[in-house]
mmCIF file of C-alpha atoms in Angstrom:
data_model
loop_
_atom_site.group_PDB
_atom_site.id
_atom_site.type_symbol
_atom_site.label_atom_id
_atom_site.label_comp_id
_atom_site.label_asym_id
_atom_site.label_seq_id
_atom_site.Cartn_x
_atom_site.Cartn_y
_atom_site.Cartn_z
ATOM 1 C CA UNK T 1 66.552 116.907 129.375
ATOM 2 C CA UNK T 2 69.510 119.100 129.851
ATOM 3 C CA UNK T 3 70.321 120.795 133.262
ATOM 4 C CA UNK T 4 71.063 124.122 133.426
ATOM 5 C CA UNK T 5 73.883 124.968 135.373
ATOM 6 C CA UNK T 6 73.734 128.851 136.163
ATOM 7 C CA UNK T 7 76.857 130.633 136.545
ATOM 8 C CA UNK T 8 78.834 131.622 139.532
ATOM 9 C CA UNK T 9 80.772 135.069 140.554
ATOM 10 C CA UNK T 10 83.723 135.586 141.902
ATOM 11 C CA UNK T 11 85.742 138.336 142.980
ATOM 12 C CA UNK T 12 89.888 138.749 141.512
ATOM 13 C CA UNK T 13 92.054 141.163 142.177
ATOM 14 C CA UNK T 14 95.625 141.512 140.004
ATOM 15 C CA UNK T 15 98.306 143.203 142.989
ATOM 16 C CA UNK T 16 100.061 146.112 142.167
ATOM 17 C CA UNK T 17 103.118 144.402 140.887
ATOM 18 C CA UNK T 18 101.630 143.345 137.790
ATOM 19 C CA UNK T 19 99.540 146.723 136.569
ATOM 20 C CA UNK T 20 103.012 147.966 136.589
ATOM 21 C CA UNK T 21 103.668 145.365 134.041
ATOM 22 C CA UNK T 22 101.972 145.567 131.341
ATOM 23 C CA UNK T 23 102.920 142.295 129.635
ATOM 24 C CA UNK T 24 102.171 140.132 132.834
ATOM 25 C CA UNK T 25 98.998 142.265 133.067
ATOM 26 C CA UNK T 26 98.050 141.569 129.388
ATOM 27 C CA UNK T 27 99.084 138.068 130.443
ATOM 28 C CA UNK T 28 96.509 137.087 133.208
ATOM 29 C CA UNK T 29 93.994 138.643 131.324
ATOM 30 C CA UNK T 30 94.308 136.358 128.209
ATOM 31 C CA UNK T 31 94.577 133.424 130.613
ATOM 32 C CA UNK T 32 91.309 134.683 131.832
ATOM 33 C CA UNK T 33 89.989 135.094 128.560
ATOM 34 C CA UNK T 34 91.144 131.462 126.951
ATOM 35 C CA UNK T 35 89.431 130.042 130.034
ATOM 36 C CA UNK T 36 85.913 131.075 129.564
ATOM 37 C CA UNK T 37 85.579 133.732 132.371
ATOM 38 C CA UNK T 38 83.677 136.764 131.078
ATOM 39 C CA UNK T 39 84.296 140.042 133.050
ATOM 40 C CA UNK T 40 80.847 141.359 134.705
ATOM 41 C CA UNK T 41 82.371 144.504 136.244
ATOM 42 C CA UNK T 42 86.518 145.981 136.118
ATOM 43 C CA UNK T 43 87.382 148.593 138.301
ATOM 44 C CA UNK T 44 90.885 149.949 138.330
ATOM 45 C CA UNK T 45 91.399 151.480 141.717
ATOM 46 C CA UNK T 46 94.003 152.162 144.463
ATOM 47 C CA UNK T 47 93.042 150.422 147.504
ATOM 48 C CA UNK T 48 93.761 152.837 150.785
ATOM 49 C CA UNK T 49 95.451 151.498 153.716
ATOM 50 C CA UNK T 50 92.911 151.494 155.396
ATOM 51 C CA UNK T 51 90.574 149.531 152.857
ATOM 52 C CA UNK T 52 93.493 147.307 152.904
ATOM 53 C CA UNK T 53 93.283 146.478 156.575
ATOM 54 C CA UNK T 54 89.519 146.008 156.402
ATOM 55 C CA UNK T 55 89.718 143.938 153.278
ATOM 56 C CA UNK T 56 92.550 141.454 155.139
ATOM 57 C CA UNK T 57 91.448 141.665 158.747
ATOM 58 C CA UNK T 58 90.914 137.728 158.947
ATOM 59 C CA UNK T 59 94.973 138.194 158.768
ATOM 60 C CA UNK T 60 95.455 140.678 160.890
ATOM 61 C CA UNK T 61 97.435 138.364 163.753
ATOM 62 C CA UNK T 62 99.295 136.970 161.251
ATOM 63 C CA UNK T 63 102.954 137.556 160.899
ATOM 64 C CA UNK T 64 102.124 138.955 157.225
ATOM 65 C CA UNK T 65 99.430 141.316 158.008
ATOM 66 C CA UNK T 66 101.877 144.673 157.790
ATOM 67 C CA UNK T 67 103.737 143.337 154.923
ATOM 68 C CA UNK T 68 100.430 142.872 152.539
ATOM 69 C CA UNK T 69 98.540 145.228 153.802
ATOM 70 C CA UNK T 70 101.376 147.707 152.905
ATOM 71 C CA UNK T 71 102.101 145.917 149.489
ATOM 72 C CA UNK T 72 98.257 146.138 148.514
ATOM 73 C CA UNK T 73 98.177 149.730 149.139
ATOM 74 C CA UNK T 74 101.112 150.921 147.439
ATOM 75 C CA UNK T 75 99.546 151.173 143.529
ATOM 76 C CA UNK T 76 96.643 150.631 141.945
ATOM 77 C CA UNK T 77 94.603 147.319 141.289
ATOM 78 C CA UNK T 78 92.803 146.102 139.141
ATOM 79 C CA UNK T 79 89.818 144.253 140.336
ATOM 80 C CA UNK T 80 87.087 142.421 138.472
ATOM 81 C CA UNK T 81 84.301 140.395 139.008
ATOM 82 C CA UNK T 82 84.354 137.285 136.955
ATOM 83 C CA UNK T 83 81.486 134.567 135.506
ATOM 84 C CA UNK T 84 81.463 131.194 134.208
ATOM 85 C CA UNK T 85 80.358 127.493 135.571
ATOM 86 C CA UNK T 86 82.618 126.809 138.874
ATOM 87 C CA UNK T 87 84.183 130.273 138.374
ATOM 88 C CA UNK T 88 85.493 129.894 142.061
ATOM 89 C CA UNK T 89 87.067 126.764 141.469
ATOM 90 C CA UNK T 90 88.624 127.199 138.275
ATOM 91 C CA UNK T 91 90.452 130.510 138.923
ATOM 92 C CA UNK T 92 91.597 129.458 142.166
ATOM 93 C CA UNK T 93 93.135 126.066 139.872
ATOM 94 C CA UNK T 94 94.555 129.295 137.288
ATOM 95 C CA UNK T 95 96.290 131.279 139.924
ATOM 96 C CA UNK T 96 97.856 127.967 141.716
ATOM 97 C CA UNK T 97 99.035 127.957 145.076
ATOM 98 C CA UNK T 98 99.680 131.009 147.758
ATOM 99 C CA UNK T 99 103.296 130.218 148.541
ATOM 100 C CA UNK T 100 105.025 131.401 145.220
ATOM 101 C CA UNK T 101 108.639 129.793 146.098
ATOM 102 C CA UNK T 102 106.523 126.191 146.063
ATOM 103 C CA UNK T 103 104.740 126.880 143.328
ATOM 104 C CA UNK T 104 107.228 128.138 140.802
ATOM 105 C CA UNK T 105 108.487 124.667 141.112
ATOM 106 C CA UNK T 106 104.849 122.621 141.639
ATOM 107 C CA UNK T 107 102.876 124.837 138.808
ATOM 108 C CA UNK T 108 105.091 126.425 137.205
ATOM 109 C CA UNK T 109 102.673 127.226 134.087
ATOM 110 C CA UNK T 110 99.543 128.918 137.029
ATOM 111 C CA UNK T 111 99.865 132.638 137.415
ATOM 112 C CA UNK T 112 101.498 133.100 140.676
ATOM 113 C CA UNK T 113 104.179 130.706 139.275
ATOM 114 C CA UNK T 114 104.497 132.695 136.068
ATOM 115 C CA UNK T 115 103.879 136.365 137.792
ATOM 116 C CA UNK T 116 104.286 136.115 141.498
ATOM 117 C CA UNK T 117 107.243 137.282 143.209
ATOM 118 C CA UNK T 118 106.835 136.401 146.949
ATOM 119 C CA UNK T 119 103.947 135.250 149.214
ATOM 120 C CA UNK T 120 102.935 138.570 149.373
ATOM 121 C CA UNK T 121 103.769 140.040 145.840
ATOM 122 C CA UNK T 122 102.224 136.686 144.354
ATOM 123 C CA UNK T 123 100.156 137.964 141.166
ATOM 124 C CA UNK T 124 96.543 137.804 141.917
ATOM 125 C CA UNK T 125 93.556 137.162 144.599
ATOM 126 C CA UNK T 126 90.580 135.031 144.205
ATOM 127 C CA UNK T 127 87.354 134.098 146.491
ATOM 128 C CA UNK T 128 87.707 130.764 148.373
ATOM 129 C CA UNK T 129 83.983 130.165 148.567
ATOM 130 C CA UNK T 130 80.920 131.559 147.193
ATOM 131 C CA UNK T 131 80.455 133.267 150.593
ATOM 132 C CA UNK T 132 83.727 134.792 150.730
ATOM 133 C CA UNK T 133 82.624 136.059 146.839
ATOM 134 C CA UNK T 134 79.496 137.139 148.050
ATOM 135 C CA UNK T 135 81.283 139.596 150.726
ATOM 136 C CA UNK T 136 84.475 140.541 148.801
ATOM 137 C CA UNK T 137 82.090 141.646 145.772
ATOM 138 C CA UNK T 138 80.253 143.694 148.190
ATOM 139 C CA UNK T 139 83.425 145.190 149.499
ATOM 140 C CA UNK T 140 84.817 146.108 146.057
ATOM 141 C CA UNK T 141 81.477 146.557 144.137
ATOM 142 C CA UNK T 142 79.234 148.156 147.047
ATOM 143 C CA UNK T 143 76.670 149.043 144.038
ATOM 144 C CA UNK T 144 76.618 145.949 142.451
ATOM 145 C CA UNK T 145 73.643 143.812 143.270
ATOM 146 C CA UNK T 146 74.614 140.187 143.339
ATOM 147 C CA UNK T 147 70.369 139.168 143.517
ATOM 148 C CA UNK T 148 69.578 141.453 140.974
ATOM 149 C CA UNK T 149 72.413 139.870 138.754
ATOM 150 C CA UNK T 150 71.828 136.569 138.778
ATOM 151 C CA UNK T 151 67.720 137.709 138.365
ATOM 152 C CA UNK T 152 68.321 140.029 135.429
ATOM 153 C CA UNK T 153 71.717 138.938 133.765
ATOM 154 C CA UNK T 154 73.194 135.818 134.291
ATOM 155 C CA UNK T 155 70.916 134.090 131.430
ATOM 156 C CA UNK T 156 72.238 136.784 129.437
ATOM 157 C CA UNK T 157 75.923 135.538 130.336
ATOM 158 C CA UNK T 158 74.890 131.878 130.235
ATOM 159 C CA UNK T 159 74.055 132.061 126.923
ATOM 160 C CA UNK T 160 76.645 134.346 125.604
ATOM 161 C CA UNK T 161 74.389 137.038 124.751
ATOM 162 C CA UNK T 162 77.484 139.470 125.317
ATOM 163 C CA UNK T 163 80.034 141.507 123.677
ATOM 164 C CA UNK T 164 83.473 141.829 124.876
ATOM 165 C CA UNK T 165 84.891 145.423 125.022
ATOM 166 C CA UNK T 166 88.048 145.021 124.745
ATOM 167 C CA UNK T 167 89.001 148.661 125.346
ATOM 168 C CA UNK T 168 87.577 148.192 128.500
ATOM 169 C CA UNK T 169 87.774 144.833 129.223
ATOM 170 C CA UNK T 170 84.285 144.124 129.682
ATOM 171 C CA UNK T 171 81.813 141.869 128.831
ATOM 172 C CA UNK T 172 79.140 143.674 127.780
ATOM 173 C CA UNK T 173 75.049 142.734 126.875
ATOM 174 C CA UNK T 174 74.477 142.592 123.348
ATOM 175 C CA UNK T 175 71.006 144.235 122.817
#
């Protein structure tokens, strides 16, 4: 008897840096690709200061606070919500560690060692915990129902009954 191992979310955001390159953006999102995620939801937006702050207040004593909320408010994002088994895991294991000037040198073939720039600047976000995925979806995605999801859709996604529109890089269900 085979288990079935349903599918996790997770929330990943691609900094402002990179959608102003579009080869680093094109990039992360075949890395995504080749690894299995499919895209549930894409939204290209430009966060507000004040989003900003609210999105990084567990930071907001922190030394870097200023500097990233500043940085994540100065273009657009894009921001997706991505599937697969041990989503969480694996794209945290993709974009490497948080300190770029380490991990240029310790993984040099993860994204922030391939895109990042600084601490701050370094490529891309991802949820630490399926909590933290749970909330940051919520922030991003107020109308997505996570429940309803994982009810309605994430067989559909397990199984692969999707299409990927690549115009709008999307994973879409195949009727």
């Amino acid at each position: 008897m085979t288990k079935i191992v349903p599918l996790e979310l997770t929330l990943a955001i691609i900094k402002p840096h990179v959608i102003k390159n579009n080869f680093a953006l094109k990039q992360i999102r075949e890395i995504i690709l080749k690894n299995d995620f499919q895209i549930v939801r894409n939204n290209r937006i430009s966060i507000t200061r004040k989003s900003a702050e609210d999105f990084y207040a567990e930071h907001s004593r922190k030394f870097f606070y200023q500097r990233l909320v500043t940085f994540m408010s100065s273009g657009p994002s894009d921001v997706y919500i991505l599937t697969r088994e041990e989503a969480i895991v694996k794209w945290r294991e993709l974009l490497g560690p948080t300190k770029v000037y380490k991990t240029i040198i310790s993984h040099p073939e993860s994204i922030r060692g391939r895109f990042g720039i600084s601490d701050t600047r370094n490529a891309a976000h991802g949820s630490d915990s399926p909590e933290t995925a749970e909330k940051e979806i919520k922030f991003f995605f107020p109308d997505f129902d996570i429940k309803r999801w994982f009810q309605d859709d994430e067989v559909q996604f397990r199984i692969r009954k999707t299409v990927f529109n690549d115009e709008k890089f999307l994973h879409e269900i195949s009727s």
